[in-house]
XYZ file of C-alpha atoms in Angstrom:
537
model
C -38.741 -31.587 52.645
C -36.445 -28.743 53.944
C -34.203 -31.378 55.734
C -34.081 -33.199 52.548
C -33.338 -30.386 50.233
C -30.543 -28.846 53.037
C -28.736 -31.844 53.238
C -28.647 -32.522 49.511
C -26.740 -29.490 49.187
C -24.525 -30.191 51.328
C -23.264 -33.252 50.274
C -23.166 -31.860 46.746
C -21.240 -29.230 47.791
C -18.894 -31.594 49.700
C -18.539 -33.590 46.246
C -17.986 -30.799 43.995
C -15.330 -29.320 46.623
C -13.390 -32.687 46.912
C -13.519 -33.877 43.312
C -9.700 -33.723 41.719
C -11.159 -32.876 38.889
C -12.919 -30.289 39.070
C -10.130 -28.490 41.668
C -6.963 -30.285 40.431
C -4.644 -27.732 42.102
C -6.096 -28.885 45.401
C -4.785 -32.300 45.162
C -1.679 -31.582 43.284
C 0.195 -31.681 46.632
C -0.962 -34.910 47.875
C 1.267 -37.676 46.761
C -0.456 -39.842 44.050
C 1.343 -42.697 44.977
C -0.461 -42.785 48.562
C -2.325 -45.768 48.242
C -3.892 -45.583 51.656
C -5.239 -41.916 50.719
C -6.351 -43.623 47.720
C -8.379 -46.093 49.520
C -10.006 -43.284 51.924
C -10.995 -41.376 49.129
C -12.900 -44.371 47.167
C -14.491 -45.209 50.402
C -15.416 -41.544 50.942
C -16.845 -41.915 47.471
C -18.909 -44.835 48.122
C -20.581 -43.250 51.092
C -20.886 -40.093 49.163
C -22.788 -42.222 46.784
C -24.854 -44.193 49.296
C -25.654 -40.941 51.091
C -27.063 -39.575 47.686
C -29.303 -42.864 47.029
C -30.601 -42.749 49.892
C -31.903 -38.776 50.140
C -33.136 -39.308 46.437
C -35.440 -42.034 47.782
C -36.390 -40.322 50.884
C -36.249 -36.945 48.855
C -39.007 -38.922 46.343
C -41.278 -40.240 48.889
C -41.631 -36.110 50.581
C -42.298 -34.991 47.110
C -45.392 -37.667 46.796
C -47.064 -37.165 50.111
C -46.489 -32.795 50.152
C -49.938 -30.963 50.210
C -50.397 -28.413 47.290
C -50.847 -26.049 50.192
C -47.678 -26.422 50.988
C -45.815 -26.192 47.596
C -45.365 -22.358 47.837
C -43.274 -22.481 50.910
C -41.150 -25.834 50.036
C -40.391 -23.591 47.147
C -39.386 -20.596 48.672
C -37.025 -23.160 51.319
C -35.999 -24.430 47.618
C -35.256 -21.286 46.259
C -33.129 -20.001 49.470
C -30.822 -23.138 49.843
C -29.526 -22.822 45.743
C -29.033 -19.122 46.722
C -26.931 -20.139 49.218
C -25.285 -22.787 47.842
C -24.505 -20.422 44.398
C -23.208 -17.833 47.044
C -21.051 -20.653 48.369
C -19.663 -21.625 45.230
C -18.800 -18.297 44.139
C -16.841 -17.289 47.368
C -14.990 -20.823 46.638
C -14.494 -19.710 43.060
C -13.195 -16.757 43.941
C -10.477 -17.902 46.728
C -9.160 -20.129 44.242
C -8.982 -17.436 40.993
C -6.919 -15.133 43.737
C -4.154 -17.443 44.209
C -1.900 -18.245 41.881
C -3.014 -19.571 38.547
C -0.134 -19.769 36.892
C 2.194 -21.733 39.556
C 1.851 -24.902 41.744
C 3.753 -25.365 44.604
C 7.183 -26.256 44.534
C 6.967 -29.861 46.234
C 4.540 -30.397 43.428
C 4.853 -33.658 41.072
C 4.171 -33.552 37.384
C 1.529 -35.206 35.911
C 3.524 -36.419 32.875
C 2.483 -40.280 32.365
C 4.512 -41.340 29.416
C 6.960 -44.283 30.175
C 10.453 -42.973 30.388
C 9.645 -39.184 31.139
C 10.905 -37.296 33.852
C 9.969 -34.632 36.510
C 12.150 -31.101 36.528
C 11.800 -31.966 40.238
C 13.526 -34.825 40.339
C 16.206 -33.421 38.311
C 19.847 -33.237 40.503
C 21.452 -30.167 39.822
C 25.215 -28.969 41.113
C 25.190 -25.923 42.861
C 28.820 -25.733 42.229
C 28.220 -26.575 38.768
C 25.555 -24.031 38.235
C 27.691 -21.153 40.182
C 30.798 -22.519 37.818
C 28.210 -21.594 34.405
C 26.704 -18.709 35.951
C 30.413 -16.953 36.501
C 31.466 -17.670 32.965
C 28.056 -16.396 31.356
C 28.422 -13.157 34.505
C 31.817 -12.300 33.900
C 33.547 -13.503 30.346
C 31.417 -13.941 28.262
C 29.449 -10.186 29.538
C 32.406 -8.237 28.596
C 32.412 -9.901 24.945
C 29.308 -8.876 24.556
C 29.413 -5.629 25.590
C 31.958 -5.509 22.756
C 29.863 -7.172 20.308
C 27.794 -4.703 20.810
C 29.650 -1.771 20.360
C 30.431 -2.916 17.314
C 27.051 -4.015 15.644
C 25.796 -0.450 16.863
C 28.386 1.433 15.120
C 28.134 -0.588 12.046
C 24.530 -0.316 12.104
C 24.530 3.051 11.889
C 26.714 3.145 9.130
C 24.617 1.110 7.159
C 21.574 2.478 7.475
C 23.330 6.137 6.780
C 24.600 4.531 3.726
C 20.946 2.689 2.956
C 19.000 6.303 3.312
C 21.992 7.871 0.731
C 20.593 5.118 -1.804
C 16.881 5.458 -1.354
C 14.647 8.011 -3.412
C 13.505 10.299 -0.868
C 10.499 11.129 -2.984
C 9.141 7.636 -3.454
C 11.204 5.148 -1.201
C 10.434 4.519 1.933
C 11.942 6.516 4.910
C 14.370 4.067 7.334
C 14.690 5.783 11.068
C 16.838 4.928 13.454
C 17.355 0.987 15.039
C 16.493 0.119 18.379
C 18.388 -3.133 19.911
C 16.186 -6.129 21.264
C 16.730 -9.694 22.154
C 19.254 -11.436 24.654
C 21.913 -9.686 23.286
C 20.456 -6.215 24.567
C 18.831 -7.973 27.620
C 22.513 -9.041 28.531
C 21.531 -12.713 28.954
C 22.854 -14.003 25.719
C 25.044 -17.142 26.039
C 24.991 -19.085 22.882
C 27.473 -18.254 19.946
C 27.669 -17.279 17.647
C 26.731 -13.781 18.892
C 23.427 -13.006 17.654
C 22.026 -9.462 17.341
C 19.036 -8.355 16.488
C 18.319 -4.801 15.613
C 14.779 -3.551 14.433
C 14.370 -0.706 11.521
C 11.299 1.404 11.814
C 10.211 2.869 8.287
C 7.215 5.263 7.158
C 6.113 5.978 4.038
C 6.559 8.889 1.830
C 4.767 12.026 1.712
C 1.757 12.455 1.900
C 0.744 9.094 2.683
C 0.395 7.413 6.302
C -0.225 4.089 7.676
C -3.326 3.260 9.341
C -3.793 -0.036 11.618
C -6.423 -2.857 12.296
C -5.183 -4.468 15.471
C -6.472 -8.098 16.141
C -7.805 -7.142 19.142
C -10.045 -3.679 17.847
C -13.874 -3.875 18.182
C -14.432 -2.999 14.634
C -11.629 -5.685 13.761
C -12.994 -8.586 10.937
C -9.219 -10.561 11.575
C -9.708 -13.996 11.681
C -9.248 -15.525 14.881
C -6.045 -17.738 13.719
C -4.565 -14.652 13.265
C -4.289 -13.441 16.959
C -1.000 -11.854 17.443
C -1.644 -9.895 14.268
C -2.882 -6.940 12.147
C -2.899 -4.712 8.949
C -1.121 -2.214 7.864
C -3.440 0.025 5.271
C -1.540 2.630 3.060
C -3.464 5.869 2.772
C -2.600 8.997 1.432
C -3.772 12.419 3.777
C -6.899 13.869 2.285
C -8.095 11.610 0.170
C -11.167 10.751 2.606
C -11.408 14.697 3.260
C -12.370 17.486 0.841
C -9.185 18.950 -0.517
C -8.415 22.250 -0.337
C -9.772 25.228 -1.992
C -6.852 26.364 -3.685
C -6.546 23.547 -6.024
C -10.129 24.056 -7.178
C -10.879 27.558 -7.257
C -9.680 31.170 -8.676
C -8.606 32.849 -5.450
C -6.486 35.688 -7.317
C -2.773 36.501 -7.033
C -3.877 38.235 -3.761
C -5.134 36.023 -1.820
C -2.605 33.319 0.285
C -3.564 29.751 1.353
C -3.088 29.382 5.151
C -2.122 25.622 4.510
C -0.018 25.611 1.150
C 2.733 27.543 0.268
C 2.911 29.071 -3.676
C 6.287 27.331 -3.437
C 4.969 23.598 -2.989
C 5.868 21.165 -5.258
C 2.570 18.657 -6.365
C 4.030 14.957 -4.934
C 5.032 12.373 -6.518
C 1.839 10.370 -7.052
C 2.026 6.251 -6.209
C 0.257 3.383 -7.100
C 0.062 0.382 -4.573
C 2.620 -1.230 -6.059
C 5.022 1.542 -5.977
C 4.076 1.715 -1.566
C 4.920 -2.347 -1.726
C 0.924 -2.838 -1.639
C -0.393 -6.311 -1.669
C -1.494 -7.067 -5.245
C -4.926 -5.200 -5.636
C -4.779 -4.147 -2.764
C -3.880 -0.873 -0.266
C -2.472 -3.109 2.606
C 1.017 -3.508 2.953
C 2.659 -6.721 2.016
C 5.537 -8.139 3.944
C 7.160 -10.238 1.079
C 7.583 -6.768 -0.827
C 8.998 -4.683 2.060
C 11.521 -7.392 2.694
C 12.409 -7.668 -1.092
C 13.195 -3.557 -1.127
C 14.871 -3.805 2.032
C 17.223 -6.398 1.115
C 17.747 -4.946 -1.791
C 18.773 -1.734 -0.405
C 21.267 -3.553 2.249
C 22.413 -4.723 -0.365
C 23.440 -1.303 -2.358
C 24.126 0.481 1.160
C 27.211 -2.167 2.066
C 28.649 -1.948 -1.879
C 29.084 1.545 -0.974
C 30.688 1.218 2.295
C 32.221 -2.196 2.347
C 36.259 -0.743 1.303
C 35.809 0.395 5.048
C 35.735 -2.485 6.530
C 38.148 -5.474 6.636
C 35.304 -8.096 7.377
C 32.990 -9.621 4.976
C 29.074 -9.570 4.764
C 27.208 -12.143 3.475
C 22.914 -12.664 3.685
C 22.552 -16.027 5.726
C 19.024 -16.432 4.302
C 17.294 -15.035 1.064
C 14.163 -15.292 2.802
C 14.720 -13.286 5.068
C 15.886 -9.680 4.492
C 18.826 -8.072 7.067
C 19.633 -11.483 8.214
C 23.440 -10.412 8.014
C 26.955 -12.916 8.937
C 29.604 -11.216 9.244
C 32.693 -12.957 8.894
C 36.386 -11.422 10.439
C 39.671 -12.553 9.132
C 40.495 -13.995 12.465
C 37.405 -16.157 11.837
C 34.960 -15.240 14.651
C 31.664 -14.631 13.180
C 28.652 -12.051 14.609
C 25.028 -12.422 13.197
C 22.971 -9.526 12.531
C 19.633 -9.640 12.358
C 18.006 -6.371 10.398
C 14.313 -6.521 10.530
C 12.114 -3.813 8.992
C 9.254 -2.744 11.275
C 6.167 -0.278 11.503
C 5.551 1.330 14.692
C 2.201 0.920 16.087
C 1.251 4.990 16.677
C 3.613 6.403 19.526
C 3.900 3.006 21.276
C 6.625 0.476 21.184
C 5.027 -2.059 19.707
C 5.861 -3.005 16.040
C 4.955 -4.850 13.352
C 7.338 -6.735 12.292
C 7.898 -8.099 8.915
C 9.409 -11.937 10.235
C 11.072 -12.865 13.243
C 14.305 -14.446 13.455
C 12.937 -18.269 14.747
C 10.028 -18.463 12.266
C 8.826 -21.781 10.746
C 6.278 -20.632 9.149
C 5.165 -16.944 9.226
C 1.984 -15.742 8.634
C 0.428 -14.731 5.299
C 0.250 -11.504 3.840
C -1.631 -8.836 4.339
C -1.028 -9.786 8.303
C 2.139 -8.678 10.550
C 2.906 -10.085 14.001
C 3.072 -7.704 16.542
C 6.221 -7.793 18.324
C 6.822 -6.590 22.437
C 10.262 -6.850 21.964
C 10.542 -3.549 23.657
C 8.579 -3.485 26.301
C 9.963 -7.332 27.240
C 13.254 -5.432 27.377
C 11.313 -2.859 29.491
C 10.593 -5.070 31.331
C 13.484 -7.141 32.668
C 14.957 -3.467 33.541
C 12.159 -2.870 35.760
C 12.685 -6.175 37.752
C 16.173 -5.774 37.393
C 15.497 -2.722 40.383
C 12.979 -4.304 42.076
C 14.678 -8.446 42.655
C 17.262 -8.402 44.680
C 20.803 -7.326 43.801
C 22.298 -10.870 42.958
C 19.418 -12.038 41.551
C 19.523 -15.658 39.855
C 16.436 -14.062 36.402
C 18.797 -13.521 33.958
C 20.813 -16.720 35.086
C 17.890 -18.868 34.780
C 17.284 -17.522 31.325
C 20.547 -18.400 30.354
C 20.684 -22.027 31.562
C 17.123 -23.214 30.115
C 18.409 -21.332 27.276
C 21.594 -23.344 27.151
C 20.336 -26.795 27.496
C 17.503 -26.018 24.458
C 20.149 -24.687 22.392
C 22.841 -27.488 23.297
C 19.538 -30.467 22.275
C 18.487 -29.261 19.227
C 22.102 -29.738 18.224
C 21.563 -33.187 19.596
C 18.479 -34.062 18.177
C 17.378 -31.399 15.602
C 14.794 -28.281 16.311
C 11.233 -28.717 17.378
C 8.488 -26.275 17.926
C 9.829 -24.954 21.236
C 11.368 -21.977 20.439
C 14.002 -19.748 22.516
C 11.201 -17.263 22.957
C 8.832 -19.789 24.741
C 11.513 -20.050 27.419
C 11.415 -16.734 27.655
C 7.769 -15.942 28.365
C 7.789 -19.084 31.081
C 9.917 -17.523 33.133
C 8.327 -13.973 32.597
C 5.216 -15.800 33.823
C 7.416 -16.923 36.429
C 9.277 -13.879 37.717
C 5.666 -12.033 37.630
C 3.914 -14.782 39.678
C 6.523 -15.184 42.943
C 7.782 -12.680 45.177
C 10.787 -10.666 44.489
C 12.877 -12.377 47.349
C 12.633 -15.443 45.987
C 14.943 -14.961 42.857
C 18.067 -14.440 44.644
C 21.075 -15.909 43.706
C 20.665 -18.897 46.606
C 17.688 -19.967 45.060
C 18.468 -20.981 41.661
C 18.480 -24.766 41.560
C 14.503 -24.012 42.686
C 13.828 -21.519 40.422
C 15.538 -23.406 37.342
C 13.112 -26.381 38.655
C 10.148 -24.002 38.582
C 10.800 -22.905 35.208
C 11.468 -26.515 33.419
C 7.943 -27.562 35.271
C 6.098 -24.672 34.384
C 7.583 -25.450 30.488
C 6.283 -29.159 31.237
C 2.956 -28.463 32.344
C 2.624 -26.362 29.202
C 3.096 -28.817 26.913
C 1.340 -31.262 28.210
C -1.773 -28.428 28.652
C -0.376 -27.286 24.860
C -1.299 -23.875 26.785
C 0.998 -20.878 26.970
C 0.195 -17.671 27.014
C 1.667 -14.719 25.819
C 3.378 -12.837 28.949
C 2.231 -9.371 27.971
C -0.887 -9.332 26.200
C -4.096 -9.360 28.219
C -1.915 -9.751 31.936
C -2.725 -7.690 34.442
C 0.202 -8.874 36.470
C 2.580 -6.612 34.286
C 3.362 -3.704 36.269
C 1.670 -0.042 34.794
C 5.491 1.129 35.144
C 5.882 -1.052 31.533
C 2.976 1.215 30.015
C 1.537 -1.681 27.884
C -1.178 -0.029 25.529
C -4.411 -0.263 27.234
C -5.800 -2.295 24.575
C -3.220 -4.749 24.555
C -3.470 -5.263 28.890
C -7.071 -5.809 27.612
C -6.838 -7.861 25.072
C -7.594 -11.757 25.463
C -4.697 -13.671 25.971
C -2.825 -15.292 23.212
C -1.725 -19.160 23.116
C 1.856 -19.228 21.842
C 1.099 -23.550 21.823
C -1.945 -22.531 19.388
C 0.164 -24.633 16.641
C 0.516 -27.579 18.724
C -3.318 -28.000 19.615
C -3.643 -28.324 15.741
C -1.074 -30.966 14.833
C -0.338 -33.546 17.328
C 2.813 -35.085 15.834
C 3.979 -31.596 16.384
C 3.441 -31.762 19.784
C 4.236 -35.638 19.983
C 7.973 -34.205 19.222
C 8.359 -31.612 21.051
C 7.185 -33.320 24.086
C 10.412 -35.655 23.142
C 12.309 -32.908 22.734
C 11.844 -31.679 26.288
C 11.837 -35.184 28.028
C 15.301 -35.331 26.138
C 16.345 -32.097 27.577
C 15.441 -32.811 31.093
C 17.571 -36.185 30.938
C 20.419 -34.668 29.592
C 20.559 -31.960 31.652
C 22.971 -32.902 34.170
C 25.294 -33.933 32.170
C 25.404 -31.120 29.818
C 25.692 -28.431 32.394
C 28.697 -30.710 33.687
C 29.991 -31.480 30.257
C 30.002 -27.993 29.246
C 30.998 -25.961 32.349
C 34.580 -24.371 33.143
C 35.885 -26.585 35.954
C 39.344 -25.980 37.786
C 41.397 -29.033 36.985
C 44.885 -29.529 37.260
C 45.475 -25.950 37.488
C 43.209 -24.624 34.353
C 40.041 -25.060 32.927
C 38.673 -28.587 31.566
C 36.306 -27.208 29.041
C 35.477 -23.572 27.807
C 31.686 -22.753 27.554
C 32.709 -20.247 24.888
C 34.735 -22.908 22.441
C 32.162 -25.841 23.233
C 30.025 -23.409 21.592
């Protein structure tokens, strides 16, 4: 009976730990196409099989010829050969979850099926070409930008000076100062026009606050489509609290209140609508912040605009801040103004839309934006890669060819900002020495399969919230390195023509590639350049 049992486990264990399905990453290296490997592993199979037969049968005739006497110790022997198989598993379990679950290795195919589709690793990819783009987007078109900049800063400033002369101070809300996010303040942007985007933190008038119900808070009754997300309540301080005893009571012309002055002035009372509430409601509604704040753009540049020599028109009415602005000489710079609310003292924000959006979500709920702390981030791996390292140039080619395709073949659910977090995932996952500048053609590979396996898993995860691999130097909130981790593919699990075309969309991108890194890169040709990334552009 012991025998029995003992080798039982053993050849389950052997089938669990050889099954590709179970362990796929185990396999992943082995060439698929091996049709003698094939053949040993059905024949391993079949004896696998046999062997299992055959200790069932001689497993059934113990089990009717055992003694009652002897039932207590079969089942101890039982009990001690699942407790070391569990242990087994576990310690297997475990190897596995401390490598890398985020990355196969790089001789790796994909397991994309469809006819026609291609593997990032098979793609061929000029060095020289790729050193040609990488100069142009290093050198040129960085000290543009840096220009561009300067610019949008300054202006920005003015504006805003301009939008806080216009507001009520009593009852409007109160704009701070903008903080810079996005390639253009990451210094991998590549694309024109030049795009900046510039968040706008407001509060709300005295004496009223904000208070916040994260997603991820114990006490939090968000539904669970809304992951990302929270609300923003509007309450005014004290009105949960007993108020003071100077508004109630006789104290005497004598006696001072520690807390008010005789001098105050009784506030300007609000109603919800008056602190853009939703409708019935004390939670703050996006459509009416970006209304207000549009509207007071809109007053703040009619008071400046004789400055300036350029003109400033709203690209979308949907979406409030979304400036172009428009020189004589004809170059245009997008600005992208977008009203936030700080979450606390960190630097995360709730932001009222982002740029890309299809479809935001509904109101009373803000998406919580790392902008930030992405920005953070890149600066800390900036010190830490090596000195020519190839990050920022992989950014800028993936975000190149996605940019250069939707022109082709029209936009798709895979945004700018999914490129972003795979190679976040990416730069997080490897070890620093491999991102210098002689390893690009790999990396790039590494990032378009990483993309590819994403799709076809419709899985990718947000690269800050609920990954411990993000160094404590960041100082992600607690509750966000905490926090379960957020599918930024949730959308295409839920509509599969969605994902149908953007699957197309990629395979498209991979075959084009070549040629439009080629196409669009500054070659030396008869003594100047064949194409200019900048005009192609």
């Amino acid at each position: 009976m012991q025998g029995a049992i003992a080798r039982i486990c053993m050849v389950v264990a052997a089938a669990i730990l050889n099954h590709p399905s179970l362990f796929p990453r185990e396999n992943t290296t082995l060439p698929e196409q091996d049709e003698e490997l094939v053949a040993r592993m059905r024949e391993h199979e079949q004896r696998l099989e046999m062997e299992k037969a055959k200790l069932e049968s001689e497993l059934s005739q113990v089990d009717s010829m055992q003694d009652e006497n002897s039932s207590e110790d079969d089942y101890g022997w039982y009990l001690w050969s699942t407790m070391s198989f569990v242990i087994f598993f576990i310690i297997e379990m475990c190897r596995l979850d401390c490598t890398d679950t985020e990355l196969r290795p790089a001789e790796e195919e994909d397991m994309f099926s469809e006819s026609g589709s291609i593997s990032p690793r098979m793609m061929v990819l000029d060095k020289d070409v790729l050193n040609n783009f990488c100069d142009k987007c290093s050198y040129t078109s960085a000290h543009e930008n840096w220009r561009v900049r300067e610019f949008v800063e300054g202006f920005a400033d003015d504006l805003l000076e301009s939008l806080r002369s216009v507001c009520d101070r009593e009852a409007d809300m109160e704009v701070r100062d903008f903080v810079g996010v996005g390639s253009m303040f990451e210094t991998w942007k590549v694309c024109k026009p030049l795009t900046c985007d510039l968040i706008v933190p407001f509060s709300p008038p005295e004496p009223h606050s904000f208070q916040y119900q994260l997603w991820c808070s114990p006490s939090s009754n968000i539904p669970p489509d809304m992951q990302g997300c929270g609300r923003i309540k509007v309450t005014k301080f004290g009105e949960n609290e007993e108020s003071c005893l100077c508004d109630s009571a006789n104290m005497g012309e004598d006696m001072l209140c520690l807390l008010h002055s005789r001098n105050d002035t009784v506030k300007v009372s609000h109603s919800p609508d008056d602190l853009l509430c939703c409708r019935n409601t004390h939670f703050l509604a996006k459509d009416r912040v970006m209304k207000w704040f549009q509207i007071s753009v809109t007053k703040a540049w009619g008071r400046i605009s004789h400055k300036y020599d350029f003109e400033v028109t709203f690209r979308s009415l949907d979406a409030a801040g979304a400036l172009k602005i428009r020189f004589p000489s004809g170059k245009v710079v997008i600005m992208n103004i977008i009203p936030v609310v700080q979450l606390e003292d960190t630097d995360a924000y709730f932001v009222s839309h982002f740029p890309a959006d299809y479809d935001s979500c509904p109101d009373p709920y803000w998406p919580l934006s790392f902008a930030v702390y992405e920005k953070n981030l890149l600066k800390y791996l900036s010190k830490h890669l090596p000195r020519h390292s190839c990050l920022l140039h992989c950014l800028q080619v993936v975000t190149f060819l996605h940019k250069k395709q939707s022109g082709l073949t029209g936009r798709s659910a895979l945004m700018t900002y999914h490129l972003k977090t795979a190679v976040l995932h990416l730069v997080l996952s490897k070890r620093p020495s491999a991102w210098g500048i002689e390893s690009m053609e790999h990396r790039l590979q590494d990032v378009l399969s990483f993309l590819q396996r994403s799709l076809q898993e419709k899985r990718l995860y947000h690269a800050l919230v609920g990954n411990r691999k993000v160094p404590e130097e960041v100082h992600i909130p607690e509750m966000i390195r905490q926090a379960e981790p957020i599918n930024l593919f949730r959308s295409l699990v839920l509509q599969r023509e969605l994902h149908a075309a953007t699957v197309r969309h990629f395979q498209e991108m991979l075959k084009n590639a070549h040629v439009l890194i080629q196409e669009y890169t500054p070659h030396l040709s008869n003594g100047g350049l064949r194409h200019s990334l900048d005009e192609s552009l």
